[in-house]
Structure formats: C-alpha cells, structure tokens
C-alpha cells in the first residue's frame, strides 16, 4: 500500500513538474512572440519616422533655396514688402499685384514641386499676399500662427507643423530684412499630401492624414472646414485631410484601397485609448485572411503639442510569419505536454498493474500473502492509536481430500467458493487475503460483539452454501481469531499472527477430535 501511495505521489509530482515546465515554456514563448512583434513594429515606426524626417528635411532645403535665390536676393521683392508696411489700402493693392507678378513663376514652380503655399506677411504678422488665395489678405495672424509670431519676435527662421486659417502644413518661415531692418516674413509650406505621395512612390504604402478636430475648428475659417476636411471613420475626434483622402479614394484608386475602409472599421474601437495618448503605435490585423500592419505616426505642432497622425497601411508578411511560428510552437508544446502526461499515466497504470499482480492471488482475486502482510502491517501501525485490531486465520478443512477425490480443478473451485464466502462475510474495509494453499486471513478493527457477529455470519454463509450447492462435498473452515489485547500492545504483527495461527490449528484439532 505504501508503494501504491508512493507511486501516486510520484505521478502527481511528475505531472506537476511537466506542467510547470510547460507553463514556463509557454510563458517564454508568449514573451518572445510579443517582443518580436514589438521589435518588428518599432522597426516599422522607425522606418516611417526616418522617411518623414528625410522628406520634410528635403523640403526644408528646397524652401531655403527658393528663399535664398528668388526672394531674399531679390531687392525688388524685399522693397515691395517694406513699403507695404506703411502704404494705404490703395497702394497695397498695387504693391500686392507687383509682388504676385514678380514671383508668380517661382510659385508655380514650387507648386509643381508639391509646395502648397507662399505667403507674405508684414512685420506685425498681417497677411499681405497668399499666393494660393490672393483674394484673402489683411487678417492679422499673430494670434493664429505661432510660427509667424515666433519669427516676428525673434527675427529668425522658424519651422514646424501648424494648422492655418485655410490649410495645415509643414511651415518654413523666413524673416525679411531691408538694410538690416526687419520688414516682414515669408512662409513657404508643404502639405501632408506631399509626405504621403513621396512614401507611396518610394515604398508603395498607402497613407492618410488625420488632424484633431479641436485644432482645426479653432483656427480654420468656418466656411473652409467642409471644403478642406472630412469626418474620419476611424475616430469621431479627428478629421481626414480631404486632399489626401480624395486622392486615395478617387475613381481610379477606390477599388484598390477599399481594404483601408474595412481595416478602419475593424480597428477603430481598439485604438481609442492609443489615439488619446498621442504617441506612435502600430496595430496588427487581418482582412480576408491577409495580414496588415497599420502604423500611426504622431505629428506635433510647432509648440510640441500633439495634433494629428500619419496613418500607413502595409501588407505585413513578417508579422504573419511570426504569428504562424508562434502558433506552431504553442501547438507542438501542447502536443508534447499531452504526450508526456499520457506516457507518465501509462507508466503509472503499468506500475499499479504490476504491483497489483505482485500482491494479488491469481485464483481468488484476494490479496496474496505478500499483499496481506503489507496491508495488515498498516492496520497494525494504526492500532497503536486505535483500539480493536482483530485478526482471524482460516483454513479450508479437508481440501486435500477434495483434491484427491475430485481433482485439483475441483479443489480450486472449492478455494474460490470459500474466498467468495469470506468476501461476502466481511467488510470492504477489512484486509482479506489468501496466504497459503488452503489458508485465508482477515484483519480489521472490531469490537468484541462485532467479532462474534462476523464469526457467526461466516458459519451461516458456509451453511447456506452447502445447502444450495450441488457439490459432492461439504465446505467447512477452521478459524483462529483474536482481538489485540492490552497485554499485546507491544506485540509485533508477526507475533499476533502467530498467535492467531496457533488458535486456528487448535480449532482444527478440536474439530477433528469432536469428529471422532
């Protein structure tokens, strides 16, 4: 019994160890997978960050060239702006027309190179000429345009993203001087569309630009909001830049880019918190079983306040590969775990089966001598704290005669019959065994009265068998039983069994004597 308990303990311990190793491995797999996904997404964001920075820097260089070669080195341009600071309205109309004529070709060239705006402002930040909207002038931009106000105050070059009265853009604002006196400024700006087009051309990634509604609603002329912006389907707090959205979903490109609408619908509920944070992030998703990475590259304005995002959509097979490998590893680990547990259970069952065979009598199914003594020893150990240990030895009478007269097969049947009667007589909690050819033993905890009760029941069961049996012989059993008494409290199990054995043989002798 101890071996069986030990085997069960080892089984549980082995399963626990295998399971803990499985959990540790799975945890490591999950961490590794998440880290690889994070690294992949970081690389993607770094890629877009580098590209956007490079593109904006290239436009910055181009803006400086326009400024240096066609504006700052053109004395007529500078004089027109200087005079406009003190001119009346009629004079300003003429000066404005002259300035437009001087730089119209330059503006057209810049416009063809994706620059959206040339805007001249006087030294107090009053708009003097918008080349993209020459009919709109005279509004003071000091409280609207931080880049212009900074150039006015510092007389230095200023650059950064900013929403304007008409358009948003990446602004490059240059101071204008005449005879070392600050006379105004010129802004050259490029739209977000120039960024998305450059990335599309170089890398094939479709892109959108969204801007926070609070920024746009505060600065843009009300009548122009619906002209230049569109409510986004990805967040109720952002507008799409309509110029970019319109190009992406025009008649020529709509079919190709419809997947973007499906992606936005799928991810919009999961990105609300990320959009609130205002930092770069990537969302991995699938549409029609195709893997996509959606990169949100955060844009801050000149004052380093978050205002919007570039969004780029990429078919990402690397993420798909990592996910597939992760799932394969998880499945293989699970199969291995199940296999190891199954093998251990098979081993345990085999051990139990072998153990049972080693302690079980093959003829009767009762415990054999080894099994009986192992189990009885446990009861004996418990008898040190529990009263009433009872042991009974039994011997089948005249078994040799049955074997001689009717054969050993019939003798075996007689043994089986006695075994069945013993099992029927005693309790399931009792230890019952066949400890020799014709010898049986029972061990359990009894009171004196129950001791007598079970002996009587044994005799009645034998009597009942003999009455109903068609066997040519009568079964009888000699018994030697004893209750562990106070004077035997220090006796070993072997000593108690030896005493029971003596009583059994004494009983058998008395039965023979009485028979004579």
Short mmCIF file of C-alpha atoms in Angstrom, two decimals:
data_model
loop_
_atom_site.label_atom_id
_atom_site.label_comp_id
_atom_site.label_asym_id
_atom_site.label_seq_id
_atom_site.Cartn_x
_atom_site.Cartn_y
_atom_site.Cartn_z
CA UNK A 1 0.00 0.00 0.00
CA UNK A 2 2.88 2.34 0.76
CA UNK A 3 4.33 1.59 -2.66
CA UNK A 4 0.98 2.40 -4.27
CA UNK A 5 0.76 5.67 -2.36
CA UNK A 6 4.37 6.46 -3.25
CA UNK A 7 3.70 5.76 -6.92
CA UNK A 8 0.67 8.03 -6.85
CA UNK A 9 2.71 10.78 -5.18
CA UNK A 10 5.42 10.39 -7.83
CA UNK A 11 2.76 10.55 -10.55
CA UNK A 12 1.34 13.78 -9.18
CA UNK A 13 4.83 15.22 -8.69
CA UNK A 14 5.88 14.30 -12.24
CA UNK A 15 2.70 15.77 -13.74
CA UNK A 16 3.25 18.97 -11.70
CA UNK A 17 6.87 19.25 -12.87
CA UNK A 18 5.92 18.63 -16.52
CA UNK A 19 3.04 21.12 -16.27
CA UNK A 20 5.21 23.78 -14.62
CA UNK A 21 7.86 23.32 -17.33
CA UNK A 22 5.10 23.56 -19.95
CA UNK A 23 3.75 26.77 -18.41
CA UNK A 24 7.25 28.27 -18.18
CA UNK A 25 7.93 27.35 -21.81
CA UNK A 26 4.59 28.75 -22.98
CA UNK A 27 5.16 31.93 -20.99
CA UNK A 28 8.60 32.30 -22.56
CA UNK A 29 7.06 31.70 -25.99
CA UNK A 30 4.43 34.37 -25.42
CA UNK A 31 7.02 36.86 -24.18
CA UNK A 32 9.33 36.11 -27.07
CA UNK A 33 6.48 36.44 -29.57
CA UNK A 34 5.31 39.75 -28.11
CA UNK A 35 8.89 41.04 -28.08
CA UNK A 36 9.41 40.07 -31.72
CA UNK A 37 6.13 41.74 -32.69
CA UNK A 38 7.12 44.82 -30.70
CA UNK A 39 10.57 44.88 -32.35
CA UNK A 40 9.00 44.49 -35.78
CA UNK A 41 6.54 47.31 -35.11
CA UNK A 42 9.31 49.51 -33.70
CA UNK A 43 11.30 48.95 -36.88
CA UNK A 44 8.25 49.90 -38.94
CA UNK A 45 7.72 53.11 -36.95
CA UNK A 46 11.42 53.91 -37.15
CA UNK A 47 11.26 53.38 -40.91
CA UNK A 48 8.36 55.82 -41.29
CA UNK A 49 9.90 58.26 -38.83
CA UNK A 50 13.14 58.33 -40.81
CA UNK A 51 11.32 58.71 -44.10
CA UNK A 52 9.06 61.52 -42.89
CA UNK A 53 12.01 63.35 -41.32
CA UNK A 54 14.04 62.95 -44.52
CA UNK A 55 11.20 64.17 -46.73
CA UNK A 56 10.50 67.20 -44.52
CA UNK A 57 14.22 67.98 -44.36
CA UNK A 58 14.44 67.82 -48.16
CA UNK A 59 11.52 70.24 -48.45
CA UNK A 60 13.20 72.45 -45.88
CA UNK A 61 16.31 72.56 -48.05
CA UNK A 62 14.20 73.28 -51.14
CA UNK A 63 12.36 76.07 -49.28
CA UNK A 64 15.70 77.63 -48.32
CA UNK A 65 16.74 77.56 -51.97
CA UNK A 66 13.55 79.35 -53.05
CA UNK A 67 14.04 81.86 -50.25
CA UNK A 68 17.73 82.50 -50.91
CA UNK A 69 17.65 82.60 -54.70
CA UNK A 70 14.32 84.19 -55.60
CA UNK A 71 13.17 86.13 -52.56
CA UNK A 72 15.92 87.26 -50.21
CA UNK A 73 18.34 88.07 -53.04
CA UNK A 74 15.68 89.92 -55.00
CA UNK A 75 15.82 93.51 -53.76
CA UNK A 76 12.57 94.37 -55.54
CA UNK A 77 10.69 91.73 -53.55
CA UNK A 78 12.07 92.98 -50.23
CA UNK A 79 11.33 96.64 -51.10
CA UNK A 80 7.72 95.84 -52.03
CA UNK A 81 7.15 94.20 -48.63
CA UNK A 82 8.95 97.03 -46.79
CA UNK A 83 6.88 99.73 -48.49
CA UNK A 84 3.64 97.81 -47.88
CA UNK A 85 4.12 98.21 -44.11
CA UNK A 86 3.33 101.94 -44.35
CA UNK A 87 1.20 102.02 -47.56
CA UNK A 88 -2.50 102.76 -47.64
CA UNK A 89 -5.05 100.24 -48.91
CA UNK A 90 -4.97 101.51 -52.50
CA UNK A 91 -1.22 101.44 -52.60
CA UNK A 92 -1.20 97.94 -51.09
CA UNK A 93 -3.34 96.65 -53.96
CA UNK A 94 -0.74 97.79 -56.48
CA UNK A 95 2.17 96.52 -54.36
CA UNK A 96 0.40 93.16 -53.95
CA UNK A 97 -0.12 92.81 -57.71
CA UNK A 98 3.51 93.72 -58.38
CA UNK A 99 4.74 91.14 -55.85
CA UNK A 100 2.48 88.48 -57.36
CA UNK A 101 3.80 89.25 -60.87
CA UNK A 102 7.39 89.08 -59.67
CA UNK A 103 7.05 85.65 -58.05
CA UNK A 104 4.22 84.01 -59.98
CA UNK A 105 6.56 81.79 -61.99
CA UNK A 106 8.51 80.89 -58.85
CA UNK A 107 5.29 79.95 -57.05
CA UNK A 108 4.12 77.82 -59.96
CA UNK A 109 7.43 76.01 -59.98
CA UNK A 110 7.22 75.46 -56.22
CA UNK A 111 3.64 74.29 -56.56
CA UNK A 112 4.68 71.72 -59.14
CA UNK A 113 7.24 70.51 -56.59
CA UNK A 114 4.44 69.94 -54.04
CA UNK A 115 4.79 73.21 -52.11
CA UNK A 116 1.32 74.38 -51.24
CA UNK A 117 1.75 77.95 -50.01
CA UNK A 118 3.81 81.09 -50.48
CA UNK A 119 2.54 83.68 -48.03
CA UNK A 120 3.99 87.10 -47.29
CA UNK A 121 3.16 88.91 -44.06
CA UNK A 122 4.07 92.38 -42.88
CA UNK A 123 6.21 92.91 -39.81
CA UNK A 124 3.17 92.86 -37.48
CA UNK A 125 2.08 89.47 -38.96
CA UNK A 126 -0.71 90.96 -41.08
CA UNK A 127 -1.21 88.77 -44.14
CA UNK A 128 -0.16 90.69 -47.22
CA UNK A 129 -0.29 88.11 -50.01
CA UNK A 130 -1.36 84.48 -50.12
CA UNK A 131 -0.27 83.09 -53.47
CA UNK A 132 -2.68 80.18 -53.07
CA UNK A 133 -5.57 82.57 -52.15
CA UNK A 134 -4.57 86.05 -53.37
CA UNK A 135 -8.06 87.38 -52.71
CA UNK A 136 -7.69 86.71 -48.96
CA UNK A 137 -5.46 89.26 -47.20
CA UNK A 138 -5.38 91.79 -44.41
CA UNK A 139 -6.03 89.46 -41.46
CA UNK A 140 -3.55 89.54 -38.65
CA UNK A 141 -2.10 86.09 -37.97
CA UNK A 142 -0.13 86.82 -34.80
CA UNK A 143 -2.67 85.07 -32.59
CA UNK A 144 -3.30 82.22 -35.03
CA UNK A 145 0.10 81.29 -36.38
CA UNK A 146 2.72 80.53 -33.74
CA UNK A 147 5.47 80.02 -36.32
CA UNK A 148 4.91 83.51 -37.75
CA UNK A 149 4.73 85.08 -34.32
CA UNK A 150 7.99 83.39 -33.35
CA UNK A 151 9.76 84.70 -36.48
CA UNK A 152 8.33 88.17 -35.83
CA UNK A 153 9.58 88.14 -32.26
CA UNK A 154 12.97 86.52 -32.86
CA UNK A 155 13.65 87.72 -36.44
CA UNK A 156 14.83 84.16 -37.03
CA UNK A 157 13.89 81.19 -39.21
CA UNK A 158 11.07 79.07 -37.76
CA UNK A 159 9.76 75.72 -38.93
CA UNK A 160 7.19 73.17 -37.78
CA UNK A 161 3.75 71.73 -38.45
CA UNK A 162 0.84 74.09 -37.94
CA UNK A 163 -2.83 74.50 -38.73
CA UNK A 164 -3.64 77.73 -40.54
CA UNK A 165 -6.67 79.80 -41.44
CA UNK A 166 -7.04 77.85 -44.69
CA UNK A 167 -4.73 74.83 -44.72
CA UNK A 168 -2.49 72.91 -42.42
CA UNK A 169 1.09 72.23 -43.39
CA UNK A 170 4.74 71.96 -42.53
CA UNK A 171 5.78 75.60 -42.34
CA UNK A 172 9.15 77.13 -43.19
CA UNK A 173 9.02 80.79 -42.11
CA UNK A 174 11.86 83.15 -43.12
CA UNK A 175 12.40 86.72 -41.88
CA UNK A 176 12.81 89.55 -44.44
CA UNK A 177 15.30 92.38 -43.92
CA UNK A 178 15.97 95.60 -45.80
CA UNK A 179 19.19 97.32 -44.82
CA UNK A 180 19.31 95.09 -41.71
CA UNK A 181 15.85 96.21 -40.65
CA UNK A 182 13.15 93.60 -40.14
CA UNK A 183 10.31 94.36 -42.58
CA UNK A 184 8.21 91.18 -42.62
CA UNK A 185 8.29 87.47 -43.35
CA UNK A 186 7.56 84.88 -45.97
CA UNK A 187 6.17 81.44 -45.30
CA UNK A 188 6.76 78.54 -47.65
CA UNK A 189 4.80 75.41 -46.68
CA UNK A 190 4.30 71.88 -47.84
CA UNK A 191 1.14 69.83 -47.29
CA UNK A 192 0.88 66.39 -45.64
CA UNK A 193 -0.12 65.12 -49.08
CA UNK A 194 3.45 65.69 -50.24
CA UNK A 195 4.61 63.32 -47.50
CA UNK A 196 2.11 60.54 -48.27
CA UNK A 197 2.77 60.80 -52.01
CA UNK A 198 6.54 60.54 -51.53
CA UNK A 199 6.17 57.45 -49.32
CA UNK A 200 3.67 55.87 -51.72
CA UNK A 201 6.03 56.46 -54.63
CA UNK A 202 9.07 55.07 -52.80
CA UNK A 203 7.59 52.20 -50.81
CA UNK A 204 4.09 51.57 -52.15
CA UNK A 205 2.43 52.21 -48.79
CA UNK A 206 -0.96 53.90 -48.87
CA UNK A 207 -1.30 56.71 -46.34
CA UNK A 208 -3.84 59.04 -44.75
CA UNK A 209 -3.55 62.07 -42.51
CA UNK A 210 -5.89 62.82 -39.62
CA UNK A 211 -5.92 66.00 -37.56
CA UNK A 212 -7.59 66.71 -34.24
CA UNK A 213 -10.91 68.47 -34.71
CA UNK A 214 -10.30 70.81 -31.78
CA UNK A 215 -7.22 72.21 -33.53
CA UNK A 216 -8.95 72.67 -36.88
CA UNK A 217 -12.22 74.06 -35.53
CA UNK A 218 -10.30 76.68 -33.53
CA UNK A 219 -8.21 78.05 -36.40
CA UNK A 220 -9.69 77.31 -39.82
CA UNK A 221 -12.20 79.70 -41.39
CA UNK A 222 -15.60 78.08 -40.76
CA UNK A 223 -16.65 78.08 -44.43
CA UNK A 224 -13.45 76.21 -45.36
CA UNK A 225 -13.70 73.34 -42.86
CA UNK A 226 -16.04 71.27 -45.05
CA UNK A 227 -14.01 72.25 -48.11
CA UNK A 228 -10.68 71.00 -46.81
CA UNK A 229 -11.65 68.37 -44.21
CA UNK A 230 -13.80 65.29 -43.86
CA UNK A 231 -15.06 63.48 -40.76
CA UNK A 232 -12.89 60.41 -40.27
CA UNK A 233 -14.37 56.94 -39.94
CA UNK A 234 -11.59 55.93 -37.56
CA UNK A 235 -12.34 58.39 -34.75
CA UNK A 236 -15.04 60.98 -34.11
CA UNK A 237 -12.38 63.31 -32.70
CA UNK A 238 -10.39 63.59 -35.93
CA UNK A 239 -10.81 64.95 -39.46
CA UNK A 240 -9.28 63.46 -42.57
CA UNK A 241 -7.21 65.79 -44.70
CA UNK A 242 -9.66 65.84 -47.62
CA UNK A 243 -7.00 66.34 -50.27
CA UNK A 244 -5.24 63.09 -49.29
CA UNK A 245 -8.45 61.14 -48.71
CA UNK A 246 -9.90 62.27 -52.02
CA UNK A 247 -6.84 61.15 -53.93
CA UNK A 248 -6.78 57.77 -52.18
CA UNK A 249 -10.44 57.05 -52.89
CA UNK A 250 -10.99 58.70 -56.25
CA UNK A 251 -12.49 56.71 -59.11
CA UNK A 252 -9.09 55.46 -60.21
CA UNK A 253 -7.89 54.20 -56.83
CA UNK A 254 -11.05 53.36 -54.87
CA UNK A 255 -11.22 49.65 -55.71
CA UNK A 256 -7.55 49.21 -54.86
CA UNK A 257 -7.86 50.96 -51.50
CA UNK A 258 -11.23 49.72 -50.24
CA UNK A 259 -9.37 47.42 -47.85
CA UNK A 260 -8.45 50.55 -45.86
CA UNK A 261 -12.11 51.22 -45.09
CA UNK A 262 -12.51 47.62 -43.87
CA UNK A 263 -9.39 47.88 -41.71
CA UNK A 264 -10.53 51.17 -40.16
CA UNK A 265 -13.92 49.70 -39.33
CA UNK A 266 -12.26 46.71 -37.67
CA UNK A 267 -9.68 48.56 -35.57
CA UNK A 268 -11.44 51.79 -34.61
CA UNK A 269 -12.82 50.54 -31.29
CA UNK A 270 -9.43 49.16 -30.20
CA UNK A 271 -7.39 52.32 -30.85
CA UNK A 272 -9.40 54.94 -28.97
CA UNK A 273 -7.04 54.95 -25.97
CA UNK A 274 -3.93 54.94 -28.19
CA UNK A 275 -5.19 57.97 -30.10
CA UNK A 276 -5.73 59.81 -26.81
CA UNK A 277 -2.08 59.27 -25.78
CA UNK A 278 -0.74 60.99 -28.86
CA UNK A 279 2.27 58.72 -29.42
CA UNK A 280 3.36 56.46 -32.26
CA UNK A 281 1.84 52.98 -32.33
CA UNK A 282 1.16 50.06 -34.65
CA UNK A 283 -1.95 47.86 -34.91
CA UNK A 284 -1.66 44.40 -36.49
CA UNK A 285 -4.82 42.98 -38.03
CA UNK A 286 -6.17 40.73 -40.78
CA UNK A 287 -8.67 41.38 -43.55
CA UNK A 288 -9.78 38.49 -45.77
CA UNK A 289 -7.02 36.36 -44.18
CA UNK A 290 -4.38 38.83 -45.30
CA UNK A 291 -2.06 40.33 -42.64
CA UNK A 292 -1.76 44.11 -42.33
CA UNK A 293 0.18 46.48 -40.12
CA UNK A 294 -1.35 49.91 -39.59
CA UNK A 295 1.25 52.45 -38.45
CA UNK A 296 0.14 55.61 -36.64
CA UNK A 297 2.94 58.17 -36.72
CA UNK A 298 2.17 61.04 -34.34
CA UNK A 299 2.59 64.65 -35.51
CA UNK A 300 3.21 67.50 -33.08
CA UNK A 301 2.87 71.15 -33.92
CA UNK A 302 5.49 73.88 -33.57
CA UNK A 303 4.65 74.14 -29.84
CA UNK A 304 5.21 70.37 -29.44
CA UNK A 305 1.51 69.72 -28.91
CA UNK A 306 0.03 66.58 -30.44
CA UNK A 307 -2.28 67.47 -33.32
CA UNK A 308 -2.57 64.51 -35.69
CA UNK A 309 -1.31 61.29 -37.23
CA UNK A 310 0.02 59.97 -40.47
CA UNK A 311 -1.52 56.52 -40.98
CA UNK A 312 0.18 53.99 -43.26
CA UNK A 313 -1.23 50.62 -44.31
CA UNK A 314 1.16 47.78 -45.13
CA UNK A 315 0.74 44.15 -46.08
CA UNK A 316 2.97 42.63 -43.41
CA UNK A 317 4.03 39.05 -44.10
CA UNK A 318 6.72 39.17 -41.43
CA UNK A 319 4.08 39.60 -38.72
CA UNK A 320 2.13 36.74 -40.33
CA UNK A 321 5.27 34.58 -40.29
CA UNK A 322 5.94 35.35 -36.63
CA UNK A 323 2.34 34.59 -35.71
CA UNK A 324 2.40 31.30 -37.63
CA UNK A 325 5.66 30.20 -35.96
CA UNK A 326 4.26 31.18 -32.56
CA UNK A 327 1.10 29.11 -33.09
CA UNK A 328 3.14 26.14 -34.34
CA UNK A 329 5.38 26.31 -31.26
CA UNK A 330 2.37 26.55 -28.95
CA UNK A 331 0.68 23.58 -30.64
CA UNK A 332 3.85 21.47 -30.63
CA UNK A 333 4.50 22.28 -26.98
CA UNK A 334 0.90 21.38 -26.11
CA UNK A 335 1.17 18.10 -28.00
CA UNK A 336 4.46 17.35 -26.23
CA UNK A 337 2.89 18.16 -22.87
CA UNK A 338 -0.09 15.88 -23.55
CA UNK A 339 2.25 13.15 -24.80
CA UNK A 340 4.48 13.31 -21.72
CA UNK A 341 1.50 13.30 -19.37
CA UNK A 342 -0.02 10.36 -21.28
CA UNK A 343 3.24 8.41 -21.15
CA UNK A 344 3.53 9.06 -17.41
CA UNK A 345 -0.07 7.91 -16.85
CA UNK A 346 0.58 4.75 -18.87
CA UNK A 347 3.70 4.08 -16.79
CA UNK A 348 1.73 4.70 -13.60
CA UNK A 349 -1.06 2.35 -14.66
CA UNK A 350 1.53 -0.28 -15.59
CA UNK A 351 3.22 0.14 -12.22
CA UNK A 352 -0.10 -0.22 -10.43
CA UNK A 353 -0.99 -3.22 -12.56
CA UNK A 354 2.35 -4.87 -11.81
CA UNK A 355 2.02 -4.02 -8.15
CA UNK A 356 -1.47 -5.47 -8.04
CA UNK A 357 -0.22 -8.61 -9.74
CA UNK A 358 2.57 -8.89 -7.17
CA UNK A 359 0.16 -8.64 -4.22
CA UNK A 360 -2.93 -10.35 -5.67
CA UNK A 361 -3.79 -14.02 -5.63
CA UNK A 362 -4.42 -15.04 -9.20
CA UNK A 363 -7.02 -17.69 -8.34
CA UNK A 364 -9.32 -15.81 -5.95
CA UNK A 365 -8.58 -12.15 -6.64
CA UNK A 366 -7.86 -11.65 -2.93
CA UNK A 367 -4.57 -10.32 -1.61
CA UNK A 368 -1.81 -12.89 -1.68
CA UNK A 369 0.47 -13.47 1.30
CA UNK A 370 2.74 -10.52 0.44
CA UNK A 371 -0.20 -8.19 -0.17
CA UNK A 372 -1.97 -9.25 3.01
CA UNK A 373 1.05 -8.69 5.23
CA UNK A 374 1.74 -5.28 3.61
CA UNK A 375 -1.81 -4.08 4.24
CA UNK A 376 -2.16 -5.70 7.66
CA UNK A 377 1.05 -4.01 8.74
CA UNK A 378 -0.54 -0.59 8.05
CA UNK A 379 -3.53 -1.52 10.20
CA UNK A 380 -1.22 -2.75 12.91
CA UNK A 381 0.64 0.56 12.89
CA UNK A 382 -2.67 2.38 13.28
CA UNK A 383 -3.62 0.09 16.15
CA UNK A 384 -1.08 1.94 18.27
CA UNK A 385 -3.63 4.79 18.47
CA UNK A 386 -6.84 2.85 17.72
CA UNK A 387 -8.32 0.01 19.76
CA UNK A 388 -9.86 -3.17 18.40
CA UNK A 389 -7.34 -4.70 15.98
CA UNK A 390 -8.73 -8.13 15.13
CA UNK A 391 -7.08 -10.92 13.16
CA UNK A 392 -8.61 -14.16 12.05
CA UNK A 393 -6.86 -17.09 10.37
CA UNK A 394 -8.96 -19.64 8.46
CA UNK A 395 -8.11 -22.96 6.93
CA UNK A 396 -10.29 -24.91 4.50
CA UNK A 397 -10.99 -28.31 6.04
CA UNK A 398 -10.21 -31.46 4.06
CA UNK A 399 -9.03 -29.64 0.92
CA UNK A 400 -6.55 -32.46 0.27
CA UNK A 401 -9.42 -34.98 0.30
CA UNK A 402 -11.34 -32.86 -2.26
CA UNK A 403 -8.27 -32.71 -4.48
CA UNK A 404 -7.67 -36.45 -4.19
CA UNK A 405 -11.27 -37.49 -4.82
CA UNK A 406 -12.41 -34.90 -7.37
CA UNK A 407 -9.24 -33.46 -8.80
CA UNK A 408 -7.28 -30.25 -8.37
CA UNK A 409 -9.64 -28.31 -10.63
CA UNK A 410 -12.49 -29.01 -8.24
CA UNK A 411 -10.15 -28.17 -5.36
CA UNK A 412 -9.54 -24.77 -6.94
CA UNK A 413 -13.31 -24.27 -7.22
CA UNK A 414 -13.65 -25.05 -3.53
CA UNK A 415 -10.98 -22.43 -2.72
CA UNK A 416 -12.77 -19.87 -4.91
CA UNK A 417 -16.08 -20.66 -3.20
CA UNK A 418 -14.52 -20.12 0.25
CA UNK A 419 -12.95 -16.86 -0.98
CA UNK A 420 -16.35 -15.63 -2.16
CA UNK A 421 -17.92 -16.56 1.20
CA UNK A 422 -15.16 -14.72 3.07
CA UNK A 423 -15.61 -11.58 0.89
CA UNK A 424 -19.37 -11.76 1.41
CA UNK A 425 -18.97 -12.15 5.16
CA UNK A 426 -16.54 -9.38 5.96
CA UNK A 427 -16.45 -5.67 5.22
CA UNK A 428 -14.83 -3.92 2.28
CA UNK A 429 -12.63 -2.03 4.72
CA UNK A 430 -11.18 -5.26 6.08
CA UNK A 431 -7.92 -6.68 4.77
CA UNK A 432 -8.67 -10.13 3.32
CA UNK A 433 -6.09 -12.42 1.81
CA UNK A 434 -5.28 -15.97 0.76
CA UNK A 435 -1.95 -16.54 2.43
CA UNK A 436 -1.41 -20.19 1.57
CA UNK A 437 -2.87 -23.05 -0.42
CA UNK A 438 -5.93 -23.50 1.78
CA UNK A 439 -5.35 -20.67 4.26
CA UNK A 440 -7.16 -17.31 4.45
CA UNK A 441 -6.70 -14.38 6.81
CA UNK A 442 -8.76 -11.33 7.74
CA UNK A 443 -7.54 -8.24 9.55
CA UNK A 444 -9.60 -5.25 10.67
CA UNK A 445 -10.85 -3.14 13.56
CA UNK A 446 -13.68 -4.74 15.51
CA UNK A 447 -15.39 -4.67 18.86
CA UNK A 448 -15.86 -7.87 20.83
CA UNK A 449 -19.50 -8.12 19.81
CA UNK A 450 -18.83 -7.50 16.14
CA UNK A 451 -16.10 -10.12 16.30
CA UNK A 452 -18.67 -12.72 17.37
CA UNK A 453 -21.18 -11.38 14.86
CA UNK A 454 -18.87 -11.89 11.87
CA UNK A 455 -17.81 -15.37 13.03
CA UNK A 456 -21.46 -16.34 13.25
CA UNK A 457 -22.14 -14.79 9.83
CA UNK A 458 -19.25 -16.79 8.36
CA UNK A 459 -20.72 -20.03 9.68
CA UNK A 460 -24.18 -19.16 8.36
CA UNK A 461 -22.82 -18.29 4.92
CA UNK A 462 -20.97 -21.63 4.80
CA UNK A 463 -24.11 -23.43 5.87
CA UNK A 464 -26.15 -21.61 3.20
CA UNK A 465 -23.61 -22.53 0.51
CA UNK A 466 -23.63 -26.21 1.49
CA UNK A 467 -27.44 -26.34 1.42
CA UNK A 468 -27.76 -24.80 -2.03
CA UNK A 469 -24.63 -26.27 -3.60
CA UNK A 470 -24.76 -29.37 -5.78
CA UNK A 471 -21.19 -30.17 -4.85
CA UNK A 472 -20.48 -33.73 -3.67
CA UNK A 473 -18.62 -32.35 -0.68
CA UNK A 474 -19.31 -30.03 2.23
CA UNK A 475 -17.23 -26.91 2.82
CA UNK A 476 -16.08 -26.12 6.31
CA UNK A 477 -13.46 -23.78 7.69
CA UNK A 478 -11.36 -23.86 10.84
CA UNK A 479 -10.84 -20.42 12.38
CA UNK A 480 -8.35 -18.92 14.75
CA UNK A 481 -9.31 -15.37 15.77
CA UNK A 482 -8.11 -12.94 18.37
CA UNK A 483 -8.56 -9.32 19.39
CA UNK A 484 -5.39 -7.45 20.23
CA UNK A 485 -5.50 -7.09 24.00
CA UNK A 486 -3.82 -4.76 26.45
CA UNK A 487 -1.14 -7.29 27.22
CA UNK A 488 -0.31 -7.48 23.50
CA UNK A 489 0.07 -3.71 22.95
CA UNK A 490 3.79 -4.07 22.28
CA UNK A 491 3.44 -7.25 20.20
CA UNK A 492 4.59 -7.20 16.59
CA UNK A 493 2.25 -8.09 13.76
CA UNK A 494 4.12 -11.32 13.22
CA UNK A 495 3.62 -12.27 16.89
CA UNK A 496 -0.11 -11.54 16.73
CA UNK A 497 -0.49 -13.53 13.52
CA UNK A 498 1.46 -16.43 15.01
CA UNK A 499 -0.98 -16.46 17.96
CA UNK A 500 -3.96 -16.45 15.61
CA UNK A 501 -2.37 -19.26 13.63
CA UNK A 502 -1.99 -21.29 16.83
CA UNK A 503 -5.65 -20.77 17.66
CA UNK A 504 -6.67 -21.79 14.16
CA UNK A 505 -4.72 -25.07 14.40
CA UNK A 506 -6.12 -25.63 17.89
CA UNK A 507 -9.61 -25.14 16.48
CA UNK A 508 -8.88 -27.58 13.66
CA UNK A 509 -7.59 -30.16 16.15
CA UNK A 510 -10.72 -29.79 18.27
CA UNK A 511 -12.93 -30.23 15.20
CA UNK A 512 -11.09 -33.45 14.31
CA UNK A 513 -11.33 -34.67 17.89
CA UNK A 514 -15.04 -33.94 18.04
CA UNK A 515 -15.50 -35.66 14.68
CA UNK A 516 -14.05 -38.83 16.19
#
